[in-house]
XYZ file of C-alpha atoms in Angstrom:
403
model
C -3.953 36.741 -24.343
C -7.131 38.605 -23.280
C -7.343 39.896 -19.719
C -10.631 38.049 -19.255
C -9.059 34.687 -20.060
C -6.233 35.438 -17.612
C -8.797 35.958 -14.872
C -10.533 32.684 -15.749
C -7.178 30.897 -15.669
C -6.362 32.451 -12.312
C -9.686 31.507 -10.763
C -9.477 27.968 -12.123
C -5.925 27.553 -10.838
C -6.846 28.875 -7.411
C -9.817 26.531 -7.253
C -7.522 23.591 -7.913
C -5.100 24.731 -5.227
C -7.935 25.170 -2.742
C -9.147 21.693 -3.615
C -5.692 20.258 -2.926
C -5.467 22.165 0.355
C -8.828 21.171 1.753
C -9.449 17.823 0.066
C -12.856 18.520 -1.493
C -14.297 20.130 -4.606
C -15.031 23.828 -4.220
C -17.282 25.765 -6.588
C -17.753 29.515 -6.944
C -21.319 30.401 -6.051
C -21.378 34.140 -6.720
C -19.595 37.012 -8.429
C -18.456 38.263 -5.029
C -16.740 34.942 -4.379
C -15.004 35.204 -7.739
C -13.760 38.697 -6.914
C -12.434 37.541 -3.548
C -10.573 34.682 -5.197
C -9.062 36.932 -7.853
C -7.929 39.306 -5.113
C -6.417 36.391 -3.161
C -4.596 35.259 -6.299
C -3.198 38.701 -6.935
C -2.059 39.111 -3.328
C -0.435 35.682 -3.126
C 3.191 35.807 -4.346
C 3.375 32.033 -4.725
C 0.174 31.558 -6.699
C 1.033 34.715 -8.614
C 4.214 33.041 -9.887
C 2.193 30.101 -11.170
C -0.195 32.519 -12.870
C 2.786 34.274 -14.476
C 4.001 30.951 -15.834
C 0.558 30.194 -17.298
C 0.448 33.642 -18.892
C 3.876 33.129 -20.493
C 2.895 29.689 -21.804
C -0.402 30.912 -23.246
C 1.216 33.967 -24.875
C 4.438 32.411 -26.159
C 4.215 28.622 -26.502
C 4.319 27.635 -30.174
C 1.172 25.501 -29.897
C -2.249 26.056 -28.381
C -2.400 24.664 -24.834
C -5.604 23.994 -22.948
C -6.034 24.933 -19.299
C -7.451 21.431 -18.863
C -3.910 20.198 -19.452
C -1.987 22.929 -17.642
C -3.884 22.950 -14.357
C -3.721 19.180 -13.638
C -0.034 19.477 -14.480
C 0.315 22.235 -11.903
C -1.426 20.094 -9.276
C 0.766 17.113 -10.129
C 3.878 19.266 -9.883
C 2.757 20.573 -6.505
C 2.434 17.047 -5.127
C 5.756 15.977 -6.660
C 7.456 18.948 -4.981
C 6.740 17.262 -1.634
C 9.495 14.784 -2.562
C 7.443 11.994 -0.987
C 7.224 8.757 -3.010
C 3.887 7.898 -1.383
C 2.098 11.149 -2.254
C 0.926 11.431 -5.841
C -1.725 12.744 -8.205
C -4.168 10.428 -9.994
C -6.104 11.615 -13.014
C -9.714 10.506 -13.347
C -8.824 7.364 -15.285
C -6.092 6.249 -12.867
C -8.334 7.005 -9.878
C -10.967 4.751 -11.431
C -8.385 1.967 -11.681
C -7.431 2.565 -8.044
C -11.059 2.153 -6.987
C -11.319 -0.983 -9.094
C -8.219 -2.434 -7.433
C -9.565 -1.607 -3.987
C -12.692 -3.589 -4.801
C -10.542 -6.697 -5.262
C -10.675 -7.130 -9.046
C -8.735 -5.603 -11.953
C -7.037 -6.531 -15.211
C -3.246 -6.695 -15.134
C -0.318 -8.918 -14.162
C -0.702 -8.956 -10.377
C 2.102 -6.903 -8.835
C 2.097 -4.198 -6.202
C 4.607 -1.523 -7.218
C 5.927 1.745 -5.815
C 8.788 4.205 -6.206
C 11.606 3.266 -3.818
C 14.677 5.517 -3.698
C 13.736 6.922 -7.083
C 13.335 3.517 -8.760
C 10.151 1.704 -9.770
C 10.159 -1.354 -7.532
C 8.106 -4.511 -7.018
C 6.703 -4.479 -3.482
C 5.094 -7.870 -3.860
C 3.599 -10.144 -6.529
C 0.095 -11.419 -5.825
C -0.167 -15.158 -5.423
C -1.322 -17.154 -8.458
C -1.089 -14.237 -10.894
C 1.030 -13.860 -14.074
C 3.725 -11.960 -12.131
C 3.872 -14.559 -9.364
C 3.914 -17.528 -11.742
C 6.679 -15.912 -13.824
C 8.883 -15.509 -10.741
C 8.914 -11.780 -9.995
C 10.077 -11.064 -6.441
C 9.801 -8.277 -3.859
C 12.632 -5.799 -4.379
C 12.924 -6.341 -8.142
C 13.685 -3.043 -9.908
C 11.601 -2.451 -13.042
C 13.906 -0.576 -15.414
C 11.847 -0.909 -18.603
C 8.187 -1.384 -19.523
C 7.690 -2.523 -23.123
C 11.175 -1.315 -23.990
C 10.741 2.172 -22.506
C 12.865 3.324 -19.581
C 11.151 3.845 -16.232
C 13.642 6.502 -15.134
C 11.694 9.339 -13.544
C 8.347 7.571 -14.027
C 5.527 8.132 -11.558
C 3.741 5.251 -9.863
C 0.416 6.097 -11.523
C 2.022 6.234 -14.981
C 3.686 2.848 -14.412
C 0.382 1.351 -13.278
C -1.361 2.604 -16.414
C 1.373 1.083 -18.622
C 1.472 -2.302 -16.886
C -2.268 -2.762 -16.728
C -4.277 -3.284 -19.862
C -6.823 -5.384 -21.660
C -7.059 -9.016 -20.654
C -5.049 -11.268 -22.997
C -2.569 -8.596 -24.088
C 1.168 -8.737 -23.331
C 3.477 -6.466 -21.361
C 7.259 -6.922 -21.220
C 9.092 -5.942 -18.031
C 12.868 -5.679 -17.770
C 14.026 -6.300 -14.200
C 17.239 -5.644 -12.302
C 17.527 -8.094 -9.406
C 20.054 -8.191 -6.617
C 22.487 -11.064 -7.163
C 21.897 -11.242 -10.920
C 24.659 -10.095 -13.292
C 22.307 -9.132 -16.105
C 18.780 -7.686 -16.284
C 15.977 -10.232 -16.529
C 13.125 -9.961 -19.008
C 9.588 -11.091 -18.230
C 6.907 -11.370 -20.913
C 3.592 -11.362 -19.067
C 0.084 -11.884 -20.418
C -2.467 -9.728 -18.658
C -5.475 -11.395 -17.109
C -8.366 -10.560 -14.833
C -6.901 -10.435 -11.348
C -9.267 -11.720 -8.713
C -7.928 -12.686 -5.365
C -9.499 -14.044 -2.200
C -8.513 -11.698 0.591
C -8.197 -14.477 3.140
C -7.411 -18.168 2.671
C -7.235 -20.921 5.295
C -6.260 -24.550 5.665
C -5.280 -27.040 8.339
C -1.648 -28.163 8.680
C -0.518 -31.306 10.543
C -4.036 -31.908 11.898
C -3.970 -29.345 14.697
C -2.236 -26.293 13.166
C -4.410 -23.664 11.543
C -3.022 -21.626 8.625
C -4.533 -18.210 7.763
C -3.201 -15.978 5.001
C -4.164 -12.343 4.407
C -3.303 -10.973 0.965
C -4.528 -7.375 1.440
C -6.295 -5.231 3.988
C -9.209 -4.118 1.816
C -12.991 -4.261 1.979
C -14.219 -6.688 4.614
C -10.859 -8.218 5.494
C -11.423 -8.190 9.264
C -14.814 -9.885 8.871
C -13.215 -12.517 6.643
C -10.439 -13.071 9.194
C -12.938 -13.532 12.031
C -14.921 -16.037 9.978
C -11.719 -17.889 9.047
C -10.550 -18.025 12.669
C -13.863 -19.436 13.839
C -13.713 -22.130 11.144
C -10.122 -23.108 11.965
C -10.928 -23.469 15.666
C -13.990 -25.566 14.862
C -11.758 -27.756 12.693
C -9.541 -28.427 15.723
C -6.760 -25.858 15.378
C -4.767 -25.559 18.619
C -2.574 -22.789 17.201
C -2.605 -20.334 14.286
C 0.014 -19.457 11.668
C -0.862 -16.007 10.322
C 0.815 -15.447 6.939
C 1.416 -11.763 6.087
C 4.210 -12.405 3.599
C 4.079 -10.193 0.491
C 1.045 -8.393 1.909
C 1.529 -4.794 0.682
C -1.004 -3.301 3.094
C -4.281 -1.530 2.448
C -6.784 0.138 4.748
C -5.627 1.180 8.212
C -8.994 0.457 9.805
C -8.971 -3.123 8.496
C -5.473 -3.720 9.889
C -6.560 -2.427 13.309
C -9.736 -4.505 13.360
C -7.896 -7.615 12.172
C -5.197 -7.182 14.828
C -7.969 -6.740 17.398
C -9.061 -10.327 16.740
C -5.798 -11.410 18.396
C -5.095 -8.520 20.793
C -7.776 -7.876 23.391
C -6.821 -4.445 24.716
C -4.358 -1.568 24.487
C -2.932 0.336 21.508
C -2.496 -1.274 18.099
C -0.783 1.617 16.346
C 0.151 5.222 17.051
C -0.186 7.911 14.382
C 1.998 11.008 14.670
C 1.193 14.210 12.811
C 3.371 17.168 11.861
C 1.886 19.407 14.567
C 2.957 16.964 17.273
C -0.484 15.456 17.732
C -0.588 11.732 18.401
C -3.569 9.534 17.685
C -3.659 6.148 19.384
C -5.759 3.416 17.780
C -6.692 0.812 20.369
C -7.917 -2.770 20.124
C -11.645 -3.092 19.528
C -12.151 -6.158 21.765
C -13.495 -9.688 21.160
C -10.012 -11.151 20.783
C -8.977 -14.723 21.460
C -5.731 -14.190 23.368
C -5.410 -17.815 24.422
C -4.689 -19.560 21.140
C -0.918 -19.643 20.313
C 0.061 -17.488 17.337
C 2.993 -17.303 14.903
C 3.183 -14.618 12.193
C 5.062 -15.030 8.896
C 6.597 -11.864 7.407
C 9.049 -10.983 4.630
C 10.406 -7.950 2.783
C 7.175 -7.768 0.800
C 5.151 -7.210 3.998
C 4.415 -3.492 4.089
C 2.302 -0.769 5.636
C -0.882 -2.212 7.181
C 0.667 -5.681 7.490
C 3.582 -4.108 9.397
C 1.087 -2.444 11.727
C -0.451 -5.808 12.562
C 2.869 -7.641 12.885
C 4.401 -4.850 14.987
C 1.453 -4.800 17.381
C 1.541 -8.576 17.833
C 5.279 -8.463 18.533
C 5.134 -5.507 20.943
C 2.238 -7.035 22.870
C 4.107 -10.369 23.043
C 0.977 -11.908 21.612
C 2.878 -14.126 19.198
C 6.219 -14.828 17.519
C 7.349 -13.428 14.170
C 9.141 -15.687 11.683
C 10.751 -14.758 8.359
C 12.562 -11.653 7.131
C 12.604 -7.967 8.042
C 9.578 -6.198 6.553
C 9.567 -3.508 3.870
C 9.485 -0.439 6.133
C 6.567 1.715 4.977
C 5.572 3.487 8.162
C 3.407 6.306 6.848
C -0.320 6.770 6.413
C -1.913 8.061 3.208
C -5.269 9.717 2.672
C -7.039 9.627 -0.700
C -8.750 12.951 -1.437
C -11.025 13.248 -4.449
C -10.859 16.490 -6.449
C -13.761 18.306 -8.112
C -13.002 16.981 -11.621
C -13.045 13.304 -10.602
C -9.278 13.041 -10.195
C -7.670 12.561 -6.777
C -4.525 13.017 -4.762
C -2.957 10.493 -2.427
C -1.142 12.364 0.312
C 0.875 11.232 3.315
C -0.806 12.606 6.432
C 1.013 10.899 9.311
C 3.770 8.516 10.368
C 2.888 5.451 12.381
C 4.648 3.729 15.238
C 4.183 0.410 17.018
C 2.510 0.313 20.468
C 5.940 0.522 22.141
C 6.841 3.587 20.071
C 9.134 1.901 17.533
C 9.461 3.730 14.228
C 8.641 1.566 11.228
C 9.330 3.883 8.276
C 12.469 2.830 6.388
C 13.340 0.482 9.290
C 10.751 -2.278 9.094
C 9.822 -4.932 11.632
C 12.527 -7.446 12.594
C 11.274 -11.009 13.158
C 11.953 -13.025 16.292
C 13.269 -15.843 14.096
C 15.166 -14.705 11.000
C 14.722 -17.199 8.159
C 15.724 -16.190 4.641
C 13.178 -16.627 1.876
C 14.880 -19.489 0.064
C 12.479 -22.191 -0.982
C 13.573 -25.640 -2.102
C 11.743 -25.651 -5.423
C 12.679 -29.244 -6.183
C 11.153 -30.564 -2.974
C 8.596 -27.758 -2.561
C 9.873 -26.906 0.913
C 8.910 -23.566 2.386
C 11.612 -23.049 5.026
C 9.850 -20.130 6.649
C 6.599 -22.039 6.989
C 8.425 -25.079 8.367
C 10.073 -22.906 11.015
C 6.712 -21.336 11.866
C 5.216 -24.808 12.381
C 8.137 -25.779 14.619
C 7.794 -22.631 16.750
C 4.004 -22.992 16.977
C 4.214 -26.623 18.121
C 6.617 -25.607 20.888
C 4.194 -22.871 21.958
C 1.267 -25.298 21.997
C 3.268 -27.846 24.006
C 4.416 -25.165 26.456
C 0.851 -23.909 26.875
C -0.474 -27.443 27.453
C 2.226 -28.197 30.015
C 1.474 -24.956 31.862
C -2.233 -25.737 32.017
C -1.562 -29.275 33.285
C 0.757 -27.999 36.020
C -1.748 -25.416 37.210
C -4.488 -28.057 37.530
C -2.253 -30.325 39.597
């Protein structure tokens, strides 16, 4: 290998590492800058080891290898060395899919997945999607995709395998708690479009509001939905966060602020000991009774909202303990159009309760066992019961105060 190509490799590698460190693309603007970077590379024992490895590969590997392949691999390996299932590298193609998903539309089967304890796991199926209709559940372990083992697979690789052209088929083999044998699901991909927020009236005076994700304009949609439900005569609200895998922190805070008038919503804690408190933004209706539905598919941003409502005694939680993803990720785009998702902080409820790996425990524990024959949603029925008691109690209190 020529010395000149070694220098180019070193500069390129250092640029990638600087990009990872600072979260933005960095370009050499002069020969002096190049010389400084080469000197930094030479003086850095850690980066020097990586350069040594690249030299050995380029001089000895039995096939030609492009730096375009080696350097992204080095970045990916760096992120994987963090041993954090929520930090990962996305190549340009996967990052494009991530942006598409964040916009609320993509082609696939409709499941939120992640790596949990080293195993590809279903966080939640999206309502009225191929995965949901087929019966996939939160906590299902995906052990094979189209006959190939998922052992050691990254989240981004799994996403790229499960998604695909509309009308094509993907076969998932699932291990489910309580089942003796793996289950196989043959799913036909389709265009996934989901309304972020849906509403309806229950029993004439109970308003039902469901949030699927915290993306885009979720908080604006929630405010609009709340106003409509109250105009329709709702005396209380059932907020359904079941199987909501999370999304944008700011949208969770703003949505929670529609119910909580003042005080902290969530506390972020950083590695240097710094704490950042995100408070309510105001304009909340704290008078209308509120019950929140949660389950083990409720994660991240939905846990922030549920935890704040519980800590502030703003409403009652019904359902199952939540997933327990109490960490905040930042998406940083790299200079080549790829990106890294990196965990930057842990979050805690207003009362300082840790959420990560612990979850939020409901006030009323109701297992997620629906009566399919009679179409009975036991958790929803309990939420209606609790909400009616709250409405009655509130009405009685108001009547007593007037007398």
